[in-house]
Short mmCIF file of C-alpha atoms in Angstrom, two decimals:
data_model
loop_
_atom_site.label_atom_id
_atom_site.label_comp_id
_atom_site.label_asym_id
_atom_site.label_seq_id
_atom_site.Cartn_x
_atom_site.Cartn_y
_atom_site.Cartn_z
CA UNK A 1 -10.96 136.10 -116.85
CA UNK A 2 -14.03 133.43 -117.35
CA UNK A 3 -13.28 130.35 -118.14
CA UNK A 4 -10.71 129.55 -114.71
CA UNK A 5 -12.16 127.33 -112.62
CA UNK A 6 -11.80 128.44 -109.11
CA UNK A 7 -9.38 126.48 -106.55
CA UNK A 8 -11.50 127.49 -103.96
CA UNK A 9 -14.50 125.94 -105.23
CA UNK A 10 -12.32 122.94 -107.18
CA UNK A 11 -12.90 119.55 -106.24
CA UNK A 12 -10.78 117.19 -103.98
CA UNK A 13 -8.48 115.23 -105.96
CA UNK A 14 -7.39 112.46 -103.68
CA UNK A 15 -5.59 110.98 -107.36
CA UNK A 16 -2.36 113.27 -106.93
CA UNK A 17 -0.34 113.06 -104.22
CA UNK A 18 1.28 116.64 -104.42
CA UNK A 19 -2.06 117.85 -103.73
CA UNK A 20 -2.76 115.93 -100.73
CA UNK A 21 -2.11 119.05 -99.13
CA UNK A 22 -4.23 121.38 -99.61
CA UNK A 23 -3.51 124.67 -99.50
CA UNK A 24 -5.97 127.55 -97.88
CA UNK A 25 -8.87 128.59 -99.80
CA UNK A 26 -7.77 131.81 -101.69
CA UNK A 27 -9.97 134.55 -101.10
CA UNK A 28 -10.35 136.72 -104.26
CA UNK A 29 -9.03 140.66 -103.41
CA UNK A 30 -11.36 143.42 -105.05
CA UNK A 31 -9.75 144.84 -108.59
CA UNK A 32 -7.65 147.22 -107.44
CA UNK A 33 -8.69 151.31 -108.17
CA UNK A 34 -6.97 152.39 -111.84
CA UNK A 35 -5.58 153.85 -113.41
CA UNK A 36 -2.17 153.29 -111.24
CA UNK A 37 -1.32 149.89 -110.70
CA UNK A 38 -0.70 149.23 -107.24
CA UNK A 39 3.23 149.59 -106.45
CA UNK A 40 5.17 145.96 -106.48
CA UNK A 41 5.10 144.51 -103.21
CA UNK A 42 8.46 144.39 -100.88
CA UNK A 43 9.92 140.75 -100.87
CA UNK A 44 8.32 138.38 -97.11
CA UNK A 45 10.65 136.16 -95.47
CA UNK A 46 9.61 132.80 -96.03
CA UNK A 47 8.60 131.58 -92.66
CA UNK A 48 9.14 127.85 -94.28
CA UNK A 49 11.41 126.28 -96.64
CA UNK A 50 9.69 122.91 -97.07
CA UNK A 51 8.89 122.73 -100.15
CA UNK A 52 4.96 122.57 -100.35
CA UNK A 53 4.12 123.73 -97.33
CA UNK A 54 1.09 127.54 -98.00
CA UNK A 55 0.45 130.12 -100.46
CA UNK A 56 1.07 130.35 -103.53
CA UNK A 57 4.26 130.87 -103.79
CA UNK A 58 6.48 129.34 -107.26
CA UNK A 59 9.00 127.56 -103.71
CA UNK A 60 10.64 125.24 -104.69
CA UNK A 61 12.94 124.33 -102.16
CA UNK A 62 15.74 126.15 -103.43
CA UNK A 63 16.51 129.67 -102.07
CA UNK A 64 15.90 132.88 -103.80
CA UNK A 65 18.71 134.40 -105.67
CA UNK A 66 20.48 136.84 -103.36
CA UNK A 67 18.99 139.60 -105.85
CA UNK A 68 15.07 139.28 -105.24
CA UNK A 69 13.32 141.25 -108.67
CA UNK A 70 10.39 142.86 -107.59
CA UNK A 71 6.72 140.93 -107.77
CA UNK A 72 5.20 141.43 -110.79
CA UNK A 73 2.29 144.29 -110.51
CA UNK A 74 -0.94 145.45 -111.91
CA UNK A 75 -4.07 143.09 -114.15
CA UNK A 76 -3.50 139.57 -111.73
CA UNK A 77 -3.16 141.23 -108.45
CA UNK A 78 -6.55 140.27 -107.76
CA UNK A 79 -6.53 136.53 -107.80
CA UNK A 80 -3.21 136.00 -107.82
CA UNK A 81 -0.72 136.99 -104.55
CA UNK A 82 2.45 138.81 -106.00
CA UNK A 83 5.71 135.81 -105.54
CA UNK A 84 6.96 136.04 -102.64
CA UNK A 85 11.20 136.39 -102.74
CA UNK A 86 12.75 134.57 -99.33
CA UNK A 87 15.07 137.08 -98.23
CA UNK A 88 18.84 136.23 -98.69
CA UNK A 89 19.86 133.36 -95.92
CA UNK A 90 22.38 135.08 -93.89
CA UNK A 91 25.17 133.00 -90.88
CA UNK A 92 23.55 133.38 -87.58
CA UNK A 93 26.43 134.40 -84.36
CA UNK A 94 26.47 131.73 -82.45
CA UNK A 95 25.11 129.35 -84.25
CA UNK A 96 26.63 126.50 -87.17
CA UNK A 97 24.89 127.15 -90.85
CA UNK A 98 24.40 123.76 -92.33
CA UNK A 99 23.57 123.65 -95.68
CA UNK A 100 21.45 120.09 -96.95
CA UNK A 101 18.82 119.99 -99.50
CA UNK A 102 16.17 121.83 -97.95
CA UNK A 103 18.33 125.13 -97.12
CA UNK A 104 21.70 124.62 -99.84
CA UNK A 105 22.24 127.76 -99.07
CA UNK A 106 24.48 130.81 -97.51
CA UNK A 107 25.69 134.10 -98.54
CA UNK A 108 28.16 135.42 -96.58
CA UNK A 109 28.89 139.29 -96.43
CA UNK A 110 31.11 141.40 -97.65
CA UNK A 111 33.26 141.52 -94.03
CA UNK A 112 32.48 137.63 -94.26
CA UNK A 113 33.95 137.18 -97.80
CA UNK A 114 36.66 139.47 -98.09
CA UNK A 115 38.98 139.01 -95.25
CA UNK A 116 41.21 136.18 -93.84
CA UNK A 117 40.60 133.42 -95.97
CA UNK A 118 38.36 130.46 -96.38
CA UNK A 119 39.12 127.36 -96.04
CA UNK A 120 36.68 124.23 -97.17
CA UNK A 121 38.47 121.17 -95.28
CA UNK A 122 36.92 117.73 -95.95
CA UNK A 123 35.76 115.74 -92.49
CA UNK A 124 35.80 112.03 -92.79
CA UNK A 125 35.79 109.25 -89.88
CA UNK A 126 39.12 107.20 -90.83
CA UNK A 127 38.51 104.30 -92.66
CA UNK A 128 35.78 105.93 -94.96
CA UNK A 129 37.99 104.90 -97.84
CA UNK A 130 39.72 107.49 -100.31
CA UNK A 131 38.01 110.70 -101.82
CA UNK A 132 39.91 113.58 -103.10
CA UNK A 133 39.50 117.07 -103.89
CA UNK A 134 39.37 119.35 -106.10
CA UNK A 135 37.62 122.89 -107.38
CA UNK A 136 37.12 123.77 -110.80
CA UNK A 137 37.19 128.06 -110.94
CA UNK A 138 36.07 131.20 -112.92
CA UNK A 139 37.83 134.61 -112.44
CA UNK A 140 35.78 138.59 -113.30
CA UNK A 141 38.66 137.85 -116.97
CA UNK A 142 36.63 134.62 -117.36
CA UNK A 143 39.70 132.86 -117.12
CA UNK A 144 39.39 129.17 -116.12
CA UNK A 145 41.99 126.63 -113.79
CA UNK A 146 41.27 123.90 -111.67
CA UNK A 147 43.07 122.91 -108.88
CA UNK A 148 43.03 119.36 -107.16
CA UNK A 149 45.24 116.61 -105.27
CA UNK A 150 45.94 114.84 -108.42
CA UNK A 151 47.63 118.20 -110.11
CA UNK A 152 47.92 121.89 -109.27
CA UNK A 153 47.18 122.87 -106.28
CA UNK A 154 47.57 126.41 -106.00
CA UNK A 155 45.51 128.80 -108.64
CA UNK A 156 45.51 130.79 -111.24
CA UNK A 157 49.12 129.01 -112.43
CA UNK A 158 52.31 131.27 -111.83
CA UNK A 159 51.08 133.51 -109.36
CA UNK A 160 53.23 133.95 -106.71
CA UNK A 161 50.72 134.47 -103.72
CA UNK A 162 47.63 131.93 -104.98
CA UNK A 163 43.80 133.10 -104.81
CA UNK A 164 43.46 130.02 -104.29
CA UNK A 165 45.56 126.59 -102.32
CA UNK A 166 44.97 123.13 -101.74
CA UNK A 167 46.05 121.40 -98.87
CA UNK A 168 46.69 118.45 -98.40
CA UNK A 169 46.68 117.03 -95.00
CA UNK A 170 46.42 112.87 -93.53
CA UNK A 171 43.38 114.21 -91.56
CA UNK A 172 41.80 115.08 -94.54
CA UNK A 173 42.14 117.79 -97.93
CA UNK A 174 40.71 121.59 -97.91
CA UNK A 175 41.05 124.24 -100.62
CA UNK A 176 41.14 127.56 -98.82
CA UNK A 177 40.01 131.35 -101.22
CA UNK A 178 42.84 133.86 -100.01
CA UNK A 179 39.69 136.50 -99.23
CA UNK A 180 42.79 139.31 -99.99
CA UNK A 181 42.34 138.30 -103.74
CA UNK A 182 38.40 138.09 -103.86
CA UNK A 183 37.53 140.29 -105.46
CA UNK A 184 38.94 138.62 -108.74
CA UNK A 185 37.24 135.59 -108.17
CA UNK A 186 33.81 135.35 -110.35
CA UNK A 187 32.86 131.74 -108.76
CA UNK A 188 34.26 128.56 -108.47
CA UNK A 189 32.69 124.79 -107.54
CA UNK A 190 33.87 122.30 -105.34
CA UNK A 191 34.36 118.61 -105.99
CA UNK A 192 35.20 115.27 -104.28
CA UNK A 193 35.43 112.09 -107.03
CA UNK A 194 37.39 108.88 -106.38
CA UNK A 195 41.23 109.35 -107.30
CA UNK A 196 41.58 104.95 -108.11
CA UNK A 197 38.11 105.90 -109.70
CA UNK A 198 37.18 102.63 -107.35
CA UNK A 199 33.51 102.96 -106.35
CA UNK A 200 33.93 105.68 -102.73
CA UNK A 201 31.19 106.25 -99.89
CA UNK A 202 30.45 110.17 -100.65
CA UNK A 203 29.98 110.45 -96.44
CA UNK A 204 31.26 113.07 -94.31
CA UNK A 205 31.19 116.82 -94.20
CA UNK A 206 32.68 120.16 -96.35
CA UNK A 207 33.62 122.58 -93.01
CA UNK A 208 33.95 126.15 -93.38
CA UNK A 209 34.66 129.00 -91.21
CA UNK A 210 34.75 132.31 -90.91
CA UNK A 211 37.76 135.53 -90.40
CA UNK A 212 35.49 136.05 -87.30
CA UNK A 213 34.41 132.17 -86.46
CA UNK A 214 30.84 131.42 -87.97
CA UNK A 215 30.38 127.68 -88.76
CA UNK A 216 29.57 126.68 -91.65
CA UNK A 217 29.05 122.96 -92.07
CA UNK A 218 28.10 121.11 -95.24
CA UNK A 219 27.12 117.31 -95.15
CA UNK A 220 28.07 115.42 -98.59
CA UNK A 221 25.21 112.81 -99.81
CA UNK A 222 24.65 110.57 -101.95
CA UNK A 223 25.13 106.73 -102.83
CA UNK A 224 29.17 105.45 -103.24
CA UNK A 225 30.15 105.93 -106.40
CA UNK A 226 33.19 105.91 -108.25
CA UNK A 227 32.64 108.67 -109.72
CA UNK A 228 32.42 112.25 -109.20
CA UNK A 229 30.79 114.56 -106.58
CA UNK A 230 29.68 118.09 -107.00
CA UNK A 231 30.13 119.90 -103.32
CA UNK A 232 29.71 123.31 -102.97
CA UNK A 233 29.13 126.04 -105.84
CA UNK A 234 31.26 130.04 -104.73
CA UNK A 235 29.39 132.30 -106.67
CA UNK A 236 30.57 135.90 -105.84
CA UNK A 237 27.30 138.33 -106.27
CA UNK A 238 28.41 141.60 -106.13
CA UNK A 239 30.87 141.24 -103.26
CA UNK A 240 29.29 138.21 -101.62
CA UNK A 241 30.10 134.93 -101.63
CA UNK A 242 27.15 133.01 -101.76
CA UNK A 243 27.35 128.86 -101.04
CA UNK A 244 25.41 126.33 -102.49
CA UNK A 245 25.55 122.36 -101.56
CA UNK A 246 24.98 120.98 -104.60
CA UNK A 247 25.54 117.01 -104.07
CA UNK A 248 25.26 116.17 -107.77
CA UNK A 249 26.97 112.90 -108.55
CA UNK A 250 28.34 112.34 -112.32
CA UNK A 251 29.68 109.23 -113.84
CA UNK A 252 33.79 109.45 -114.28
CA UNK A 253 36.36 112.49 -114.50
CA UNK A 254 35.57 115.08 -112.64
CA UNK A 255 35.76 117.06 -115.97
CA UNK A 256 32.24 115.80 -116.91
CA UNK A 257 30.39 117.44 -113.63
CA UNK A 258 32.78 120.60 -114.19
CA UNK A 259 31.05 120.55 -117.61
CA UNK A 260 27.08 120.62 -116.29
CA UNK A 261 28.32 123.09 -113.85
CA UNK A 262 29.01 125.20 -117.25
CA UNK A 263 33.02 125.20 -116.84
CA UNK A 264 34.64 124.97 -119.86
CA UNK A 265 36.69 121.94 -120.28
CA UNK A 266 40.23 121.66 -119.48
CA UNK A 267 43.44 120.25 -120.40
CA UNK A 268 44.56 117.00 -117.57
CA UNK A 269 47.75 118.34 -116.78
CA UNK B 1 53.94 173.24 -94.52
CA UNK B 2 53.03 171.92 -91.26
CA UNK B 3 55.43 170.57 -89.19
CA UNK B 4 54.28 166.50 -89.09
CA UNK B 5 51.24 165.57 -86.35
CA UNK B 6 52.70 163.71 -83.85
CA UNK B 7 50.54 161.07 -82.10
CA UNK B 8 47.83 162.29 -80.28
CA UNK B 9 48.42 165.13 -81.38
CA UNK B 10 44.55 167.14 -83.71
CA UNK B 11 44.38 169.52 -85.32
CA UNK B 12 41.25 171.92 -86.37
CA UNK B 13 40.08 171.44 -89.78
CA UNK B 14 36.90 173.24 -90.76
CA UNK B 15 37.22 176.36 -88.14
CA UNK B 16 41.10 176.91 -89.92
CA UNK B 17 38.83 176.24 -92.93
CA UNK B 18 35.35 177.34 -92.76
CA UNK B 19 34.78 176.71 -96.77
CA UNK B 20 36.31 172.49 -96.24
CA UNK B 21 33.41 170.73 -97.89
CA UNK B 22 35.10 167.17 -97.66
CA UNK B 23 38.79 165.36 -97.36
CA UNK B 24 40.70 163.21 -99.02
CA UNK B 25 42.90 160.66 -95.99
CA UNK B 26 45.82 159.69 -97.68
CA UNK B 27 47.81 156.41 -96.17
CA UNK B 28 51.19 155.57 -97.56
CA UNK B 29 53.31 152.71 -96.87
CA UNK B 30 56.50 151.57 -98.00
CA UNK B 31 57.39 147.32 -97.51
CA UNK B 32 60.37 147.76 -98.94
CA UNK B 33 60.67 145.28 -101.79
CA UNK B 34 58.88 142.71 -100.10
CA UNK B 35 55.41 142.12 -102.42
CA UNK B 36 53.48 139.77 -100.00
CA UNK B 37 53.25 142.25 -97.84
CA UNK B 38 52.19 145.06 -98.87
CA UNK B 39 49.68 142.86 -101.35
CA UNK B 40 48.51 142.09 -97.78
CA UNK B 41 48.29 145.52 -96.52
CA UNK B 42 45.06 146.67 -96.09
CA UNK B 43 43.45 149.65 -95.60
CA UNK B 44 40.36 150.57 -93.74
CA UNK B 45 37.73 153.02 -92.43
CA UNK B 46 35.47 152.76 -89.53
CA UNK B 47 32.01 155.36 -88.93
CA UNK B 48 31.46 155.11 -85.52
CA UNK B 49 28.86 156.58 -83.05
CA UNK B 50 29.41 158.68 -79.93
CA UNK B 51 30.21 155.32 -78.17
CA UNK B 52 32.99 155.40 -80.55
CA UNK B 53 31.53 151.74 -82.02
CA UNK B 54 30.86 151.12 -85.74
CA UNK B 55 27.39 151.99 -87.00
CA UNK B 56 26.73 148.64 -88.27
CA UNK B 57 28.85 145.70 -90.37
CA UNK B 58 28.29 147.96 -93.70
CA UNK B 59 29.94 150.97 -92.06
CA UNK B 60 33.20 149.77 -92.59
CA UNK B 61 34.49 150.99 -95.28
CA UNK B 62 37.57 149.09 -97.34
CA UNK B 63 38.28 147.31 -101.17
CA UNK B 64 35.00 144.81 -100.38
CA UNK B 65 32.58 147.09 -99.82
CA UNK B 66 34.01 150.69 -100.70
CA UNK B 67 31.20 152.81 -100.08
CA UNK B 68 29.36 153.91 -96.65
CA UNK B 69 25.75 152.99 -96.55
CA UNK B 70 25.16 156.97 -96.93
CA UNK B 71 27.88 157.72 -99.46
CA UNK B 72 30.06 160.35 -97.15
CA UNK B 73 33.15 157.94 -97.49
CA UNK B 74 34.28 156.56 -100.52
CA UNK B 75 37.39 154.59 -101.28
CA UNK B 76 38.93 155.23 -104.13
CA UNK B 77 40.21 153.38 -107.29
CA UNK B 78 41.85 156.32 -108.59
CA UNK B 79 44.69 157.79 -107.09
CA UNK B 80 45.88 161.13 -106.60
CA UNK B 81 49.51 161.56 -106.03
CA UNK B 82 51.75 159.19 -104.07
CA UNK B 83 49.44 157.31 -101.63
CA UNK B 84 48.92 153.74 -101.24
CA UNK B 85 44.77 154.51 -100.85
CA UNK B 86 42.73 157.43 -100.41
CA UNK B 87 39.30 158.05 -98.61
CA UNK B 88 37.60 160.64 -99.40
CA UNK B 89 35.24 161.70 -96.77
CA UNK B 90 32.51 164.21 -97.42
CA UNK B 91 32.37 165.96 -94.50
CA UNK B 92 28.80 167.69 -94.98
CA UNK B 93 27.82 164.63 -96.06
CA UNK B 94 27.86 162.32 -92.88
CA UNK B 95 25.40 161.73 -91.24
CA UNK B 96 24.69 163.66 -87.73
CA UNK B 97 24.69 160.17 -85.60
CA UNK B 98 28.79 159.80 -87.09
CA UNK B 99 30.75 161.34 -84.71
CA UNK B 100 34.58 159.35 -85.70
CA UNK B 101 35.53 158.42 -88.98
CA UNK B 102 39.42 155.77 -87.65
CA UNK B 103 41.54 155.13 -90.31
CA UNK B 104 43.31 152.02 -90.22
CA UNK B 105 45.97 149.23 -91.94
CA UNK B 106 45.55 146.00 -91.36
CA UNK B 107 47.51 142.43 -92.71
CA UNK B 108 45.14 140.22 -94.25
CA UNK B 109 45.37 136.98 -93.11
CA UNK B 110 44.47 134.71 -95.74
CA UNK B 111 47.83 133.36 -97.71
CA UNK B 112 50.62 131.06 -96.21
CA UNK B 113 52.93 134.03 -95.63
CA UNK B 114 52.99 135.88 -92.28
CA UNK B 115 54.14 139.35 -92.11
CA UNK B 116 53.96 142.11 -88.69
CA UNK B 117 53.51 145.59 -89.39
CA UNK B 118 57.32 145.86 -87.94
CA UNK B 119 58.91 144.79 -91.18
CA UNK B 120 57.11 148.20 -93.22
CA UNK B 121 59.83 151.08 -93.54
CA UNK B 122 57.68 153.68 -93.74
CA UNK B 123 53.46 154.23 -92.69
CA UNK B 124 52.16 157.59 -92.27
CA UNK B 125 48.37 159.04 -93.18
CA UNK B 126 47.33 162.16 -94.17
CA UNK B 127 45.00 164.91 -94.89
CA UNK B 128 44.17 166.30 -97.64
CA UNK B 129 41.37 169.00 -98.76
CA UNK B 130 39.23 167.39 -101.76
CA UNK B 131 38.64 170.49 -103.21
CA UNK B 132 42.57 170.97 -104.95
CA UNK B 133 43.86 168.62 -102.96
CA UNK B 134 46.16 170.50 -100.65
CA UNK B 135 47.80 169.19 -98.04
CA UNK B 136 46.26 169.76 -94.34
CA UNK B 137 48.30 167.58 -92.42
CA UNK B 138 50.96 164.65 -92.23
CA UNK B 139 51.35 162.16 -89.12
CA UNK B 140 54.81 161.92 -88.58
CA UNK B 141 57.01 158.51 -88.93
CA UNK B 142 54.41 156.05 -87.22
CA UNK B 143 56.29 152.71 -88.40
CA UNK B 144 58.90 153.10 -86.22
CA UNK B 145 56.78 152.49 -83.13
CA UNK B 146 55.45 149.05 -84.42
CA UNK B 147 56.82 145.43 -84.53
CA UNK B 148 54.96 142.37 -84.15
CA UNK B 149 51.62 143.59 -84.66
CA UNK B 150 49.55 143.18 -87.37
CA UNK B 151 47.35 145.93 -87.44
CA UNK B 152 47.32 149.55 -86.75
CA UNK B 153 44.80 152.72 -86.11
CA UNK B 154 46.04 155.71 -87.91
CA UNK B 155 44.23 158.37 -87.39
CA UNK B 156 40.50 159.52 -86.60
CA UNK B 157 38.76 162.32 -87.83
CA UNK B 158 36.43 163.65 -85.26
CA UNK B 159 33.49 166.24 -84.07
CA UNK B 160 34.44 168.94 -81.87
CA UNK B 161 31.41 171.17 -81.35
CA UNK B 162 30.17 171.94 -84.67
CA UNK B 163 33.88 171.09 -86.00
CA UNK B 164 35.83 168.57 -87.69
CA UNK B 165 39.17 167.56 -86.04
CA UNK B 166 41.74 165.02 -86.97
CA UNK B 167 43.46 163.51 -84.31
CA UNK B 168 47.15 160.85 -84.90
CA UNK B 169 46.57 158.05 -83.61
CA UNK B 170 49.12 155.38 -84.48
CA UNK B 171 48.20 152.42 -82.25
CA UNK B 172 49.46 148.81 -83.29
CA UNK B 173 47.16 145.80 -82.13
CA UNK B 174 49.41 142.30 -81.34
CA UNK B 175 46.41 140.49 -81.72
CA UNK B 176 45.48 142.42 -85.38
CA UNK B 177 42.08 143.20 -86.72
CA UNK B 178 40.37 141.01 -84.55
CA UNK B 179 41.63 143.56 -81.82
CA UNK B 180 40.40 146.36 -83.78
CA UNK B 181 37.52 145.02 -84.81
CA UNK B 182 36.48 144.10 -80.66
CA UNK B 183 37.60 147.61 -79.71
CA UNK B 184 35.58 149.64 -82.03
CA UNK B 185 32.77 146.87 -82.14
CA UNK B 186 32.51 145.13 -86.20
CA UNK B 187 31.08 142.32 -86.20
CA UNK B 188 33.72 139.90 -88.83
#
């Protein structure tokens, strides 16, 4: 492969800010013996989630999908390190799992995802202004629905024992999933919106805990606005719930946020 | 058919039937017409070591984790007969570090409704031959001893020398699944 510049001998580029923190020199490894291509390496645990720190991994600071594909093999193994895929982050006994921009997701195991209920509550300082919760969801059947403070408060419609329930309390609304029925859920998006449309500060935290007591905290983030904040996505991946802090703002009604995340527009109740 | 096996009593399986390769644990209950109760009843099977604790959280077989890691214990979706839940156990495939296979029932606390096992009209566990589904043993009625409990250990398969036996337990836990989890070392 001639003509490819060698990073170890490249001139420094002080004009490019993202290259200021240079990774250590890459020493090309000797070509592996042919004819068999080397076996894919198992995924290594990522030492630091901070983007730009070390290695040649494609580290964008976003957690890898829970089922990492094996890294690419063979002819380029001499020039490049294999893709380092981060293991799914899990809760740790006795500690609070905080989801933020640098470490946005966590995977609950099958017991945490299937026992009791999972209730996402909005915890906010008194006088912080109005903030309503909603949740758009998709079932394994691909049927979609919405529950919201102003609107249907249980879902799917017509269920005597609903999968999703909104609870409106003076100290903060919450969205609760009945985990006995979690196998019917494919994915969901928890969001907040300003009920009057007036700008509201997105201050506060979404808190949740598993049946076994693992605590989750998802601080809200973003400048004040009168629109919608997509807060947390919940994906059912092979029986394990993957929760991800999104904190993405949208102007206008929650429908726009739902569409951006691939949910079909719904008819307002 | 043998008379129902009482709480605390046990019976030899592989000693009586040397060709027994596997069994089906069948759990049955009658919740009357109470949909909220029957929809929230969950059968679970715990694979425990010599210390009586589960080997790991993957050794808790229930609707969201249908097969044990070694594939020797699996909860079925298609049932034979009128059990509400059936769990297949390939006795010869059970790893040697698993000494007990404990089958239990609990009420999932996930919705606004609260129920207890005393509201069941009946509840029992039985063991079938995996090959041919002949019933080998059935427990006595276990619901009569239950009231405010929300979890009950129904029975267990256990090793005795080189054989497998089955014992009826019928032990309720007022603290529910958390009590069972603590007793059997399940980290929820």
